[in-house]
Amino acid sequence: MRLLLTQDGTPTLFHPGYGEAYHPRQGALLQARRLYLEKTLTHLHPAPRVLEVGLGLLVNFRVTLESALRRGVRLRYLAVEREPLSPELLAQVSLPLAQGAAVWAEILRGWPRERFAGPWGELRVVFGDVREAPLPRGWATAVYLDPFSPRVNPEPWSLPVLKRLRGALRPGGRLATYSAQGAFRLALKEAGFALHRVPGVGKREWTVGIAAKVPRG
Ligand SMILES: C[S@@+](CC[C@H](N)C(=O)[O-])C[C@H]1O[C@@H](n2cnc3c(N)ncnc32)[C@H](O)[C@@H]1O
């Protein structure tokens, strides 16, 4: 697999099995910041606890780490990933994130491992399928839902998974994702989220779900 450049100058990867890239052509870093970090309000949270579905190239993690380090807050990050990439490939993912460089180097030295920790916080990775992965209850302040699209990678967008993600969020916690697909949005509401359509960058709409209601079932 070969890295490609997105329009903001940051790299992505094309996955031949899914027939899609890991990030939108408008920018890997751009999406990580404007959608996942900011639309979940993680960039303002004093004690962020992020649950990510699809760790991929760790762009979202590194952007979130950078924000936490700049603000002097401790980050707790739990990710589910069923197809971890090699440390050799991840080492080529160069991002302009200076504060997190030392932590990133430490993670690369140990990758793949289930837990990394330091004064900066903690990264835990569940290597498996989100349909079966053990998830904490009422823990996350944010969910980054970032699998491939519902068309080619339907499982993580399904009602049973969305109910599990709702259960993992604290009340008021936010889920963000790039998809605006109708069936997914209906399932999100059914899973107990208040649905918000937000303007996307390079895309008409993104989706934010707020864990406002008591989850059903
Ligand atoms: C779009 S990429 C994620 C990009 C990543 N968030 C980043 O910041 O670089 C989608 C990821 O979801 C993972 N994935 C797809 N289906 C999954 C599932 N059912 N369970 C766990 N991970 C899954 C893929 O292996 C892939 O790494």
Short mmCIF file of C-alpha atoms and ligand atoms in Angstrom, two decimals:
data_model
loop_
_atom_site.label_atom_id
_atom_site.label_comp_id
_atom_site.label_asym_id
_atom_site.label_seq_id
_atom_site.Cartn_x
_atom_site.Cartn_y
_atom_site.Cartn_z
CA MET A 1 0.00 0.00 0.00
CA ARG A 2 1.30 3.44 -1.00
CA LEU A 3 0.72 6.81 0.66
CA LEU A 4 -0.94 9.59 -1.39
CA LEU A 5 -1.11 13.31 -0.66
CA THR A 6 -4.42 15.02 0.10
CA GLN A 7 -5.09 18.66 -0.85
CA ASP A 8 -3.88 20.08 2.49
CA GLY A 9 -0.51 18.38 1.93
CA THR A 10 -1.05 15.58 4.47
CA PRO A 11 -0.92 11.91 3.51
CA THR A 12 -3.55 9.24 3.17
CA LEU A 13 -3.67 5.68 1.93
CA PHE A 14 -5.85 3.89 -0.61
CA HIS A 15 -7.28 0.57 0.60
CA PRO A 16 -7.71 -1.71 -2.42
CA GLY A 17 -10.10 -4.07 -0.58
CA TYR A 18 -12.62 -1.32 0.19
CA GLY A 19 -11.79 0.69 -2.95
CA GLU A 20 -11.58 3.88 -0.84
CA ALA A 21 -8.95 6.13 0.68
CA TYR A 22 -8.55 6.45 4.46
CA HIS A 23 -9.26 10.21 4.27
CA PRO A 24 -11.09 12.65 1.97
CA ARG A 25 -9.11 14.22 -0.86
CA GLN A 26 -9.67 17.69 0.68
CA GLY A 27 -7.32 16.84 3.54
CA ALA A 28 -6.56 14.22 6.16
CA LEU A 29 -5.46 16.77 8.76
CA LEU A 30 -8.27 19.14 7.82
CA GLN A 31 -10.95 16.53 8.46
CA ALA A 32 -9.33 15.42 11.72
CA ARG A 33 -9.34 18.99 13.07
CA ARG A 34 -12.51 20.51 11.70
CA LEU A 35 -14.72 17.45 12.04
CA TYR A 36 -13.54 15.02 14.69
CA LEU A 37 -11.69 17.31 17.09
CA GLU A 38 -13.87 20.41 16.82
CA LYS A 39 -17.37 19.09 16.14
CA THR A 40 -17.14 16.88 19.24
CA LEU A 41 -15.84 19.91 21.23
CA THR A 42 -12.84 17.80 22.23
CA HIS A 43 -10.59 20.82 21.55
CA LEU A 44 -12.27 22.58 24.51
CA HIS A 45 -12.73 19.70 26.92
CA PRO A 46 -10.72 19.85 30.16
CA ALA A 47 -10.46 16.05 30.45
CA PRO A 48 -11.13 14.51 27.01
CA ARG A 49 -11.96 10.81 26.74
CA VAL A 50 -12.23 9.81 23.09
CA LEU A 51 -13.51 6.54 21.65
CA GLU A 52 -12.56 6.06 18.00
CA VAL A 53 -13.88 3.47 15.55
CA GLY A 54 -11.13 2.95 12.96
CA LEU A 55 -7.70 4.14 14.11
CA GLY A 56 -6.20 3.73 10.61
CA LEU A 57 -3.20 6.01 10.11
CA LEU A 58 -3.74 7.59 13.58
CA VAL A 59 -4.24 11.04 12.05
CA ASN A 60 -7.26 11.76 14.27
CA PHE A 61 -5.37 10.54 17.33
CA ARG A 62 -2.32 12.69 16.58
CA VAL A 63 -4.40 15.83 15.97
CA THR A 64 -6.26 15.24 19.25
CA LEU A 65 -3.00 14.63 21.11
CA GLU A 66 -1.54 17.86 19.74
CA SER A 67 -4.56 19.82 20.94
CA ALA A 68 -4.37 18.25 24.43
CA LEU A 69 -0.62 18.91 24.73
CA ARG A 70 -1.01 22.54 23.66
CA ARG A 71 -3.72 23.06 26.25
CA GLY A 72 -1.91 21.12 28.99
CA VAL A 73 -4.76 18.63 29.48
CA ARG A 74 -4.44 14.87 29.80
CA LEU A 75 -5.90 12.81 26.94
CA ARG A 76 -7.49 9.40 27.28
CA TYR A 77 -8.07 7.74 23.92
CA LEU A 78 -9.56 4.31 23.23
CA ALA A 79 -9.60 3.04 19.66
CA VAL A 80 -10.99 -0.05 17.96
CA GLU A 81 -9.12 -1.23 14.88
CA ARG A 82 -9.41 -4.61 13.19
CA GLU A 83 -6.69 -4.18 10.55
CA PRO A 84 -3.69 -2.41 12.16
CA LEU A 85 -1.14 -0.95 9.78
CA SER A 86 2.59 -1.68 10.03
CA PRO A 87 4.94 0.58 12.02
CA GLU A 88 7.00 1.03 8.81
CA LEU A 89 4.02 2.50 7.01
CA LEU A 90 2.87 4.62 9.97
CA ALA A 91 6.40 6.06 10.24
CA GLN A 92 5.92 7.62 6.80
CA VAL A 93 2.78 9.54 7.89
CA SER A 94 4.38 12.91 8.32
CA LEU A 95 2.18 15.61 9.92
CA PRO A 96 3.05 19.18 10.99
CA LEU A 97 2.37 18.48 14.68
CA ALA A 98 5.49 19.45 16.59
CA GLN A 99 4.29 19.16 20.20
CA GLY A 100 3.31 15.53 19.81
CA ALA A 101 6.45 14.42 17.96
CA ALA A 102 8.15 12.76 20.94
CA VAL A 103 5.00 10.85 21.98
CA TRP A 104 4.47 9.77 18.37
CA ALA A 105 8.05 8.47 18.16
CA GLU A 106 7.48 6.48 21.36
CA ILE A 107 4.25 4.98 19.99
CA LEU A 108 5.95 4.02 16.74
CA ARG A 109 8.72 2.23 18.66
CA GLY A 110 6.14 0.06 20.46
CA TRP A 111 3.53 -0.35 17.73
CA PRO A 112 1.35 -2.44 17.64
CA ARG A 113 0.60 -2.62 21.38
CA GLU A 114 -2.63 -2.47 23.40
CA ARG A 115 -1.58 0.37 25.70
CA PHE A 116 0.70 3.40 25.60
CA ALA A 117 0.81 5.81 28.53
CA GLY A 118 2.78 8.75 29.84
CA PRO A 119 2.33 12.14 31.45
CA TRP A 120 0.43 13.15 28.28
CA GLY A 121 -2.28 10.54 28.91
CA GLU A 122 -3.13 7.15 27.49
CA LEU A 123 -3.83 5.42 24.18
CA ARG A 124 -5.55 2.05 24.41
CA VAL A 125 -6.22 -0.01 21.30
CA VAL A 126 -8.64 -2.90 20.99
CA PHE A 127 -7.46 -4.92 18.01
CA GLY A 128 -10.71 -6.41 16.77
CA ASP A 129 -14.11 -5.78 15.26
CA VAL A 130 -16.21 -2.99 16.78
CA ARG A 131 -19.23 -5.32 16.66
CA GLU A 132 -17.65 -7.46 19.40
CA ALA A 133 -15.05 -5.23 21.06
CA PRO A 134 -15.51 -4.70 24.80
CA LEU A 135 -16.49 -1.05 25.32
CA PRO A 136 -16.72 0.88 28.59
CA ARG A 137 -20.14 2.20 29.64
CA GLY A 138 -20.81 5.90 30.16
CA TRP A 139 -17.11 6.69 29.70
CA ALA A 140 -16.44 8.68 26.51
CA THR A 141 -16.82 12.44 26.11
CA ALA A 142 -16.55 11.98 22.32
CA VAL A 143 -16.91 9.27 19.70
CA TYR A 144 -15.03 9.58 16.42
CA LEU A 145 -16.91 7.31 14.01
CA ASP A 146 -14.45 6.89 11.15
CA PRO A 147 -14.78 3.59 9.27
CA PHE A 148 -14.87 3.41 5.48
CA SER A 149 -18.19 4.47 3.93
CA PRO A 150 -21.48 2.75 4.80
CA ARG A 151 -21.67 1.47 1.20
CA VAL A 152 -18.47 -0.60 1.37
CA ASN A 153 -18.07 -1.04 5.14
CA PRO A 154 -21.65 -1.26 6.52
CA GLU A 155 -21.11 -3.03 9.88
CA PRO A 156 -19.78 -0.13 11.99
CA TRP A 157 -22.74 2.06 10.89
CA SER A 158 -25.39 -0.47 11.93
CA LEU A 159 -27.97 0.03 14.69
CA PRO A 160 -26.45 -2.57 17.07
CA VAL A 161 -23.03 -0.85 16.86
CA LEU A 162 -24.54 2.63 17.23
CA LYS A 163 -26.38 1.47 20.36
CA ARG A 164 -23.09 0.20 21.77
CA LEU A 165 -21.41 3.53 21.00
CA ARG A 166 -24.29 5.40 22.64
CA GLY A 167 -23.83 3.22 25.71
CA ALA A 168 -20.11 4.08 25.81
CA LEU A 169 -20.78 7.84 25.83
CA ARG A 170 -21.41 10.02 28.84
CA PRO A 171 -24.71 11.94 28.73
CA GLY A 172 -24.16 15.02 26.55
CA GLY A 173 -21.19 13.39 24.79
CA ARG A 174 -20.90 13.87 21.05
CA LEU A 175 -20.40 11.50 18.15
CA ALA A 176 -19.04 12.99 14.91
CA THR A 177 -18.70 11.45 11.48
CA TYR A 178 -18.26 12.46 7.86
CA SER A 179 -21.21 10.41 6.61
CA ALA A 180 -24.59 12.00 5.92
CA GLN A 181 -26.20 8.79 4.68
CA GLY A 182 -29.96 8.59 5.35
CA ALA A 183 -30.14 5.03 6.70
CA PHE A 184 -27.24 5.72 9.04
CA ARG A 185 -28.85 8.92 10.34
CA LEU A 186 -32.12 7.10 11.04
CA ALA A 187 -30.23 4.40 12.94
CA LEU A 188 -28.35 7.08 14.90
CA LYS A 189 -31.65 8.56 16.11
CA GLU A 190 -32.99 5.10 16.88
CA ALA A 191 -29.86 4.42 18.97
CA GLY A 192 -30.67 7.39 21.23
CA PHE A 193 -28.80 10.32 19.69
CA ALA A 194 -30.11 13.81 18.94
CA LEU A 195 -29.19 14.28 15.28
CA HIS A 196 -27.47 17.45 14.05
CA ARG A 197 -26.65 18.11 10.41
CA VAL A 198 -23.56 20.30 10.30
CA PRO A 199 -21.99 21.94 7.23
CA GLY A 200 -18.96 19.97 6.05
CA VAL A 201 -15.71 21.23 4.61
CA GLY A 202 -15.35 19.95 1.05
CA LYS A 203 -18.64 18.11 1.58
CA ARG A 204 -22.16 19.47 1.98
CA GLU A 205 -22.92 17.93 5.37
CA TRP A 206 -21.32 16.02 8.19
CA THR A 207 -23.23 14.40 11.07
CA VAL A 208 -23.08 15.02 14.81
CA GLY A 209 -25.08 12.98 17.30
CA ILE A 210 -25.50 14.13 20.87
CA ALA A 211 -26.10 11.48 23.50
CA ALA A 212 -29.11 13.24 24.91
CA LYS A 213 -31.57 10.48 25.59
CA VAL A 214 -31.42 7.32 27.66
CA PRO A 215 -30.43 4.58 25.18
CA ARG A 216 -33.11 2.07 24.26
CA GLY A 217 -32.68 -1.68 24.71
C1 LIG B 1 -11.24 5.64 7.15
S1 LIG B 1 -10.09 4.61 7.97
C2 LIG B 1 -9.75 5.45 9.51
C3 LIG B 1 -8.78 6.63 9.44
C4 LIG B 1 -8.29 7.03 10.81
N1 LIG B 1 -9.37 7.43 11.68
C5 LIG B 1 -7.18 8.04 10.81
O1 LIG B 1 -7.26 9.02 11.57
O2 LIG B 1 -6.20 7.87 10.10
C6 LIG B 1 -11.17 3.30 8.50
C7 LIG B 1 -10.58 2.30 9.48
O3 LIG B 1 -11.65 1.54 10.05
C8 LIG B 1 -11.22 0.21 10.26
N2 LIG B 1 -12.42 -0.64 10.34
C9 LIG B 1 -13.32 -0.90 9.36
N3 LIG B 1 -14.29 -1.71 9.82
C10 LIG B 1 -14.01 -1.98 11.11
C11 LIG B 1 -14.64 -2.77 12.12
N4 LIG B 1 -15.77 -3.45 11.85
N5 LIG B 1 -14.08 -2.82 13.34
C12 LIG B 1 -12.93 -2.14 13.62
N6 LIG B 1 -12.28 -1.37 12.70
C13 LIG B 1 -12.81 -1.29 11.47
C14 LIG B 1 -10.34 -0.05 9.04
O4 LIG B 1 -9.46 -1.13 9.26
C15 LIG B 1 -9.62 1.29 8.85
O5 LIG B 1 -8.39 1.31 9.52
#
